[in-house]
Short mmCIF file of C-alpha atoms in Angstrom, two decimals:
data_model
loop_
_atom_site.label_atom_id
_atom_site.label_comp_id
_atom_site.label_asym_id
_atom_site.label_seq_id
_atom_site.Cartn_x
_atom_site.Cartn_y
_atom_site.Cartn_z
CA MET A 1 1.15 -27.79 -17.45
CA VAL A 2 1.55 -25.21 -14.89
CA LEU A 3 3.25 -22.41 -17.05
CA TRP A 4 0.05 -22.94 -19.78
CA ILE A 5 -1.81 -22.29 -16.92
CA LEU A 6 -0.03 -19.09 -16.35
CA ILE A 7 0.06 -17.80 -19.92
CA ALA A 8 -3.94 -18.65 -19.77
CA LEU A 9 -4.35 -16.51 -16.36
CA ALA A 10 -1.93 -13.52 -18.04
CA ALA A 11 -4.18 -13.70 -21.42
CA ALA A 12 -7.03 -13.50 -19.01
CA GLY A 13 -5.95 -10.58 -17.09
CA LEU A 14 -5.07 -8.61 -20.28
CA THR A 15 -8.23 -9.15 -22.09
CA LEU A 16 -9.95 -7.98 -18.91
CA ALA A 17 -7.61 -4.71 -18.32
CA THR A 18 -8.08 -4.32 -22.18
CA TYR A 19 -11.68 -4.08 -22.13
CA LEU A 20 -11.95 -2.07 -19.26
CA ARG A 21 -9.68 0.74 -21.06
CA ILE A 22 -11.91 0.78 -24.25
CA LYS A 23 -15.19 1.13 -22.19
CA LYS A 24 -13.57 4.10 -20.29
CA SER A 25 -12.00 5.74 -22.97
CA ARG A 26 -15.02 5.70 -24.97
CA ASN A 27 -17.48 6.79 -21.81
CA GLU A 28 -19.28 3.47 -22.00
CA GLN A 29 -21.66 1.87 -19.37
CA ILE A 30 -19.74 -0.60 -17.74
CA ARG A 31 -21.94 -3.80 -17.02
CA CYS A 32 -20.90 -5.82 -13.93
CA LEU A 33 -21.20 -9.43 -13.66
CA PHE A 34 -24.05 -9.26 -11.24
CA LYS A 35 -25.65 -6.22 -9.76
CA GLU A 36 -22.80 -4.21 -8.42
CA LYS A 37 -22.03 -0.58 -9.56
CA CYS A 38 -18.77 -1.03 -11.36
CA ASN A 39 -18.51 2.50 -13.17
CA LEU A 40 -18.91 4.13 -9.47
CA VAL A 41 -15.66 2.39 -8.76
CA LEU A 42 -13.94 2.01 -11.66
CA GLY A 43 -14.89 5.83 -12.81
CA SER A 44 -13.47 6.54 -8.79
CA LYS A 45 -10.24 8.75 -8.51
CA TYR A 46 -9.19 5.70 -6.70
CA ALA A 47 -8.82 4.02 -10.28
CA LEU A 48 -5.97 6.44 -10.69
CA PHE A 49 -2.46 5.86 -9.64
CA PHE A 50 -0.14 8.83 -10.20
CA GLY A 51 -2.67 9.77 -12.76
CA VAL A 52 -2.08 6.40 -14.60
CA PRO A 53 -5.49 4.46 -14.89
CA THR A 54 -5.08 1.39 -13.15
CA GLU A 55 -6.25 -0.92 -16.23
CA ALA A 56 -3.44 0.64 -18.41
CA LEU A 57 -1.06 -0.44 -15.85
CA GLY A 58 -2.65 -4.10 -15.61
CA MET A 59 -2.29 -4.24 -19.82
CA ALA A 60 1.38 -3.33 -19.42
CA TYR A 61 1.71 -5.75 -16.46
CA TYR A 62 0.09 -8.58 -18.27
CA SER A 63 2.03 -8.31 -21.31
CA LEU A 64 5.04 -8.31 -19.34
CA LEU A 65 3.94 -11.35 -17.87
CA LEU A 66 3.08 -13.07 -21.22
CA ILE A 67 6.21 -11.95 -22.97
CA GLY A 68 8.07 -13.63 -19.97
CA PHE A 69 6.01 -16.50 -19.76
CA PHE A 70 6.50 -17.26 -23.80
CA LEU A 71 10.48 -16.88 -23.46
CA MET A 72 10.15 -19.31 -20.57
CA LEU A 73 8.26 -21.62 -22.61
CA PHE A 74 9.49 -21.58 -26.32
CA PHE A 75 13.05 -19.93 -25.03
CA PRO A 76 13.97 -21.31 -21.68
CA GLY A 77 17.94 -20.75 -22.79
CA LEU A 78 17.36 -16.95 -22.76
CA VAL A 79 15.80 -16.79 -19.64
CA ARG A 80 18.27 -15.75 -16.64
CA PRO A 81 17.77 -16.05 -12.89
CA ASP A 82 17.30 -12.17 -12.18
CA GLY A 83 14.97 -12.42 -14.99
CA SER A 84 12.94 -15.29 -13.08
CA LEU A 85 12.78 -12.68 -10.08
CA ALA A 86 12.16 -9.80 -11.78
CA LEU A 87 8.87 -11.59 -13.00
CA LEU A 88 8.38 -13.11 -8.96
CA LEU A 89 8.69 -9.29 -8.16
CA VAL A 90 6.01 -7.44 -10.79
CA ALA A 91 3.82 -10.56 -9.64
CA ALA A 92 4.14 -9.76 -5.95
CA ILE A 93 3.64 -6.15 -6.07
CA ALA A 94 0.91 -6.24 -8.42
CA PHE A 95 -0.99 -8.97 -5.89
CA ALA A 96 -0.01 -6.27 -3.44
CA PHE A 97 -1.67 -3.53 -5.47
CA SER A 98 -4.87 -5.89 -5.80
CA VAL A 99 -5.24 -6.00 -1.93
CA HIS A 100 -5.01 -2.22 -1.28
CA GLN A 101 -7.60 -1.71 -4.37
CA PHE A 102 -9.62 -4.65 -2.41
CA GLU A 103 -9.33 -2.41 0.54
CA VAL A 104 -10.34 0.95 -1.26
CA GLN A 105 -13.44 -0.91 -2.11
CA VAL A 106 -14.77 -2.13 1.17
CA LEU A 107 -13.44 0.83 2.77
CA ILE A 108 -13.86 4.17 0.74
CA ILE A 109 -16.12 3.25 -1.98
CA ARG A 110 -18.05 0.63 -0.43
CA GLU A 111 -19.13 -0.56 -3.64
CA TRP A 112 -18.19 -3.78 -5.10
CA CYS A 113 -16.83 -4.60 -8.68
CA SER A 114 -16.86 -7.96 -9.54
CA TRP A 115 -14.30 -7.12 -12.64
CA CYS A 116 -11.93 -6.02 -10.10
CA ILE A 117 -12.20 -8.85 -8.17
CA LEU A 118 -11.61 -11.30 -10.93
CA SER A 119 -8.60 -9.11 -11.52
CA ALA A 120 -7.42 -9.81 -7.92
CA LEU A 121 -7.89 -13.40 -8.59
CA ILE A 122 -6.29 -13.77 -11.64
CA ASN A 123 -2.94 -11.52 -9.58
CA LEU A 124 -3.66 -14.67 -6.98
CA GLY A 125 -3.66 -17.42 -9.04
CA LEU A 126 -0.36 -15.53 -10.53
CA ILE A 127 1.17 -15.17 -7.37
CA VAL A 128 0.56 -18.97 -6.31
CA LEU A 129 1.74 -20.98 -9.21
CA LEU A 130 4.40 -18.91 -10.76
CA PRO A 131 7.07 -19.83 -8.20
CA PHE A 132 6.41 -23.83 -9.29
CA ALA A 133 6.60 -22.26 -13.25
CA LEU A 134 10.09 -20.94 -12.58
CA LEU A 135 13.18 -22.57 -14.22
CA PHE A 136 15.44 -22.39 -11.27
CA PRO A 137 14.91 -22.61 -7.40
CA VAL A 138 13.22 -19.46 -6.00
CA MET A 139 15.09 -19.95 -2.79
CA ASP A 140 18.66 -20.53 -4.49
CA VAL A 141 17.62 -17.30 -6.89
CA LEU A 142 16.50 -15.15 -3.68
CA LEU A 143 19.91 -16.08 -1.58
CA GLN A 144 21.99 -15.00 -4.77
CA SER A 145 20.14 -11.92 -4.73
CA ARG A 146 20.88 -11.15 -0.96
CA ASP A 147 22.75 -8.15 -1.22
CA PHE A 148 20.08 -6.74 -3.92
CA PHE A 149 17.29 -7.18 -1.75
CA VAL A 150 18.99 -5.39 1.37
CA ILE A 151 19.59 -2.42 -0.94
CA PHE A 152 15.96 -2.52 -2.16
CA HIS A 153 14.81 -2.95 1.29
CA ILE A 154 16.54 -0.19 2.92
CA VAL A 155 15.50 2.05 -0.04
CA THR A 156 12.04 1.18 0.13
CA ILE A 157 11.76 1.88 3.76
CA LEU A 158 13.65 5.64 2.90
CA ILE A 159 10.55 6.16 0.36
CA GLY A 160 7.98 5.44 3.40
CA VAL A 161 9.89 7.40 5.77
CA GLY A 162 10.54 10.72 3.23
CA ALA A 163 6.85 10.24 2.05
CA ALA A 164 5.28 9.67 5.76
CA THR A 165 7.86 12.33 6.99
CA ILE A 166 6.07 15.14 4.58
CA SER A 167 2.82 13.67 4.51
CA ASP A 168 2.83 14.17 8.23
CA SER A 169 4.56 17.76 8.57
CA MET A 170 2.03 19.06 5.84
CA SER A 171 -0.67 17.71 7.44
CA PHE A 172 0.15 19.75 10.62
CA ARG A 173 1.04 23.06 8.33
CA PHE A 174 -1.98 22.88 6.76
CA LEU A 175 -4.07 23.76 10.15
CA LYS A 176 -2.24 27.34 10.97
CA ASP A 177 -5.26 28.38 8.77
CA PHE A 178 -7.66 25.76 10.39
CA ARG A 179 -8.40 24.15 7.26
CA VAL A 180 -7.39 21.98 4.72
CA SER A 181 -7.95 23.22 1.19
CA VAL A 182 -8.92 20.58 -1.84
CA ARG A 183 -5.64 20.96 -3.63
CA GLU A 184 -3.76 20.62 -0.17
CA SER A 185 -5.76 17.13 0.14
CA GLN A 186 -4.77 16.07 -3.73
CA ILE A 187 -0.85 16.66 -2.50
CA LEU A 188 -1.68 14.48 0.69
CA GLU A 189 -3.32 12.08 -1.69
CA LYS A 190 -0.60 11.82 -3.92
CA LEU A 191 1.72 11.48 -0.89
CA SER A 192 -0.66 8.48 0.35
CA GLN A 193 -0.03 6.95 -3.15
CA VAL A 194 3.77 6.93 -2.58
CA ILE A 195 3.49 5.68 1.13
CA TRP A 196 1.50 2.28 -0.12
CA PHE A 197 3.30 1.65 -2.58
CA SER A 198 6.70 2.09 -0.37
CA VAL A 199 4.63 -0.72 2.18
CA ALA A 200 4.29 -2.61 -0.85
CA LEU A 201 7.91 -2.82 -1.89
CA PHE A 202 8.66 -2.86 1.65
CA ILE A 203 6.90 -6.09 2.12
CA VAL A 204 8.35 -7.73 -0.90
CA SER A 205 11.48 -7.02 -0.85
CA GLY A 206 11.29 -8.12 3.07
CA LEU A 207 9.81 -11.66 1.83
CA GLY A 208 12.58 -11.81 -0.40
CA LEU A 209 15.49 -11.75 2.66
CA PHE A 210 13.04 -13.45 4.69
CA LEU A 211 12.36 -16.63 3.34
CA PRO A 212 15.55 -18.32 2.51
CA ARG A 213 16.73 -18.03 5.87
CA THR A 214 13.18 -18.43 7.97
CA SER A 215 14.66 -19.88 10.87
CA GLU A 216 17.11 -17.84 11.60
CA TYR A 217 14.77 -14.50 11.17
CA LEU A 218 12.82 -16.24 13.42
CA SER A 219 15.29 -16.31 16.15
CA GLN A 220 16.08 -12.47 16.40
CA PRO A 221 14.12 -10.20 18.55
CA LYS A 222 14.90 -7.15 16.56
CA PHE A 223 13.11 -9.11 13.35
CA LEU A 224 9.87 -9.87 15.80
CA VAL A 225 9.81 -6.37 16.71
CA LYS A 226 10.20 -4.99 13.31
CA MET A 227 7.25 -7.40 11.84
CA ILE A 228 4.98 -5.76 14.54
CA VAL A 229 5.80 -2.40 13.71
CA VAL A 230 5.46 -3.19 9.94
CA LEU A 231 1.46 -4.73 11.28
CA VAL A 232 1.21 -1.07 12.63
CA ILE A 233 2.31 0.63 9.87
CA ILE A 234 -0.27 -1.29 7.54
CA VAL A 235 -3.18 -0.78 10.04
CA ASN A 236 -2.55 2.58 11.08
CA GLY A 237 -1.98 3.72 7.30
CA THR A 238 -5.17 2.00 6.16
CA LEU A 239 -7.07 3.53 8.88
CA LEU A 240 -5.05 7.17 8.33
CA ASN A 241 -5.21 6.73 4.39
CA LEU A 242 -8.49 5.66 3.69
CA MET A 243 -10.69 6.71 6.32
CA VAL A 244 -9.17 10.31 7.46
CA ALA A 245 -7.60 11.39 4.43
CA PRO A 246 -10.52 11.55 2.30
CA LYS A 247 -12.32 13.63 4.66
CA LEU A 248 -9.88 16.19 5.15
CA THR A 249 -11.29 18.79 3.62
CA GLU A 250 -14.62 18.03 5.32
CA ILE A 251 -12.83 18.23 9.30
CA PRO A 252 -13.14 20.98 11.42
CA PHE A 253 -10.44 22.71 12.81
CA ASN A 254 -11.87 25.69 13.86
CA LYS A 255 -14.82 26.38 16.29
CA LYS A 256 -15.89 29.11 13.59
CA MET A 257 -16.54 26.46 11.08
CA GLU A 258 -20.42 26.39 10.98
CA ILE A 259 -20.88 22.31 11.15
CA LYS A 260 -23.55 21.21 13.34
CA GLY A 261 -25.27 18.34 14.34
CA LYS A 262 -24.41 14.11 13.33
CA LYS A 263 -21.92 15.75 10.69
CA ALA A 264 -20.31 17.68 12.98
CA GLN A 265 -19.93 14.87 15.44
CA GLU A 266 -18.82 12.81 13.11
CA LEU A 267 -16.15 14.88 11.62
CA GLU A 268 -14.89 16.14 14.95
CA GLY A 269 -14.19 12.23 15.71
CA VAL A 270 -12.26 11.76 12.42
CA ARG A 271 -10.06 15.31 13.65
CA ARG A 272 -9.27 13.65 16.92
CA LEU A 273 -8.29 9.98 14.94
CA ALA A 274 -6.12 12.34 12.67
CA CYS A 275 -4.03 13.66 15.69
CA ILE A 276 -3.68 10.42 16.84
CA LEU A 277 -2.83 8.37 13.91
CA VAL A 278 -0.45 10.95 12.63
CA PRO A 279 1.92 10.93 15.10
CA ILE A 280 1.93 6.76 15.08
CA SER A 281 2.57 6.89 11.36
CA ILE A 282 6.10 8.78 11.66
CA ILE A 283 6.95 6.85 14.91
CA SER A 284 6.24 3.53 13.03
CA TRP A 285 8.26 4.08 9.93
CA TYR A 286 11.40 5.70 11.70
CA SER A 287 11.08 2.53 14.01
CA ALA A 288 11.39 0.52 10.81
CA LEU A 289 14.02 2.27 9.42
CA THR A 290 16.06 2.31 12.65
CA LEU A 291 15.50 -1.21 13.03
CA GLY A 292 16.30 -2.44 9.36
CA LEU A 293 19.59 -0.21 9.49
CA PHE A 294 20.77 -2.60 12.27
CA GLU A 295 22.06 -5.77 11.62
CA SER A 296 21.77 -6.47 15.28
CA LEU A 297 20.92 -4.53 18.56
CA PRO A 298 21.85 -5.61 22.23
CA PHE A 299 18.37 -5.69 23.21
CA SER A 300 15.85 -8.26 24.45
CA PHE A 301 12.27 -8.32 22.81
CA TRP A 302 10.69 -6.86 25.46
CA GLU A 303 13.07 -4.01 26.07
CA MET A 304 12.37 -3.05 22.09
CA LEU A 305 8.76 -3.45 22.11
CA GLY A 306 8.61 -1.62 25.22
CA ALA A 307 10.85 1.53 23.79
CA TYR A 308 8.62 1.14 20.74
CA VAL A 309 5.09 1.47 22.76
CA GLY A 310 6.37 4.06 24.59
CA LEU A 311 7.22 6.30 21.68
CA LEU A 312 3.79 5.45 20.29
CA VAL A 313 2.13 6.88 23.72
CA PHE A 314 3.84 9.67 23.82
CA GLY A 315 3.21 10.34 20.23
CA VAL A 316 -0.41 9.67 20.49
CA VAL A 317 -0.37 11.99 23.74
CA THR A 318 1.53 14.69 22.05
CA GLY A 319 -1.14 14.49 19.27
CA GLN A 320 -4.06 14.85 21.23
CA VAL A 321 -2.27 18.35 22.95
CA VAL A 322 -1.69 19.69 19.54
CA ASN A 323 -5.48 19.04 18.74
CA ARG A 324 -6.50 20.74 21.86
CA CYS A 325 -4.70 23.75 21.12
CA ILE A 326 -5.47 23.42 17.10
CA TYR A 327 -9.22 23.93 18.44
CA SER A 328 -9.33 26.07 20.98
CA ARG A 329 -7.66 28.67 19.17
CA LYS A 330 -9.77 31.91 17.79
#
């Protein structure tokens, strides 16, 4: 019964993604279920992921799920534990991507798309019901795949650290001419996508390690501090990549730039915020990497948390000093 519901959800998702792809390829008006501005959302730059339309990715995703579900239904002997795990991972990543797209609608575009919300609800239903339809016990599969998840987790942290390091260093390097060009902003947007993708993989792989050994991890001070660091990365990344990055080309980094009135005050606030969030980003990613590489650390929860907070304070102060130096230059 659950498997049939999953097939229905995947088929609905594929139908919706195909409909949107056809409409967009023909440059036709996309009508929403209610009175939202779906064309504004679906036609924005955020409807692309590394240059690929999100609805095209959705078509591939739902098609993959349908193939997997039909194999589970009609040819269960062909389904291996790692195949079931792959379906679960793909569904989890897709749901994380839906959450990110919802953030974009709320914080940047500030318009609703009923089709996008429907797609997110379909993905929610898939990730909730899928564990109940797998042919193998989920926890057993996760335990057997622990080595895979350890490597997967470390690799995703390294990707995030690398992307954040490049993005943050480029942000400061771009300030040497007191402005961020459109081209430079586009580069930062691509890096932002890499960072968000690595965050999604980081969380999914972390859950793969955490769920089978919940009590063990919750008793480790290092794990608790790491969860706080991950939360900071998510919140900080939301502010930095969704609220600051879209305004980079407008931020006045030099007094010579003639921007006055409320717009000047707004962009000045964004500039200051950028010089706070960038240090927090780089410190948090390297802290997550450090905590992830060590099996255990001989420090208490409060000692590790205090060290992390101290580094954040140092980074924020340094960012403000850099901000003042940049803005005071002629």
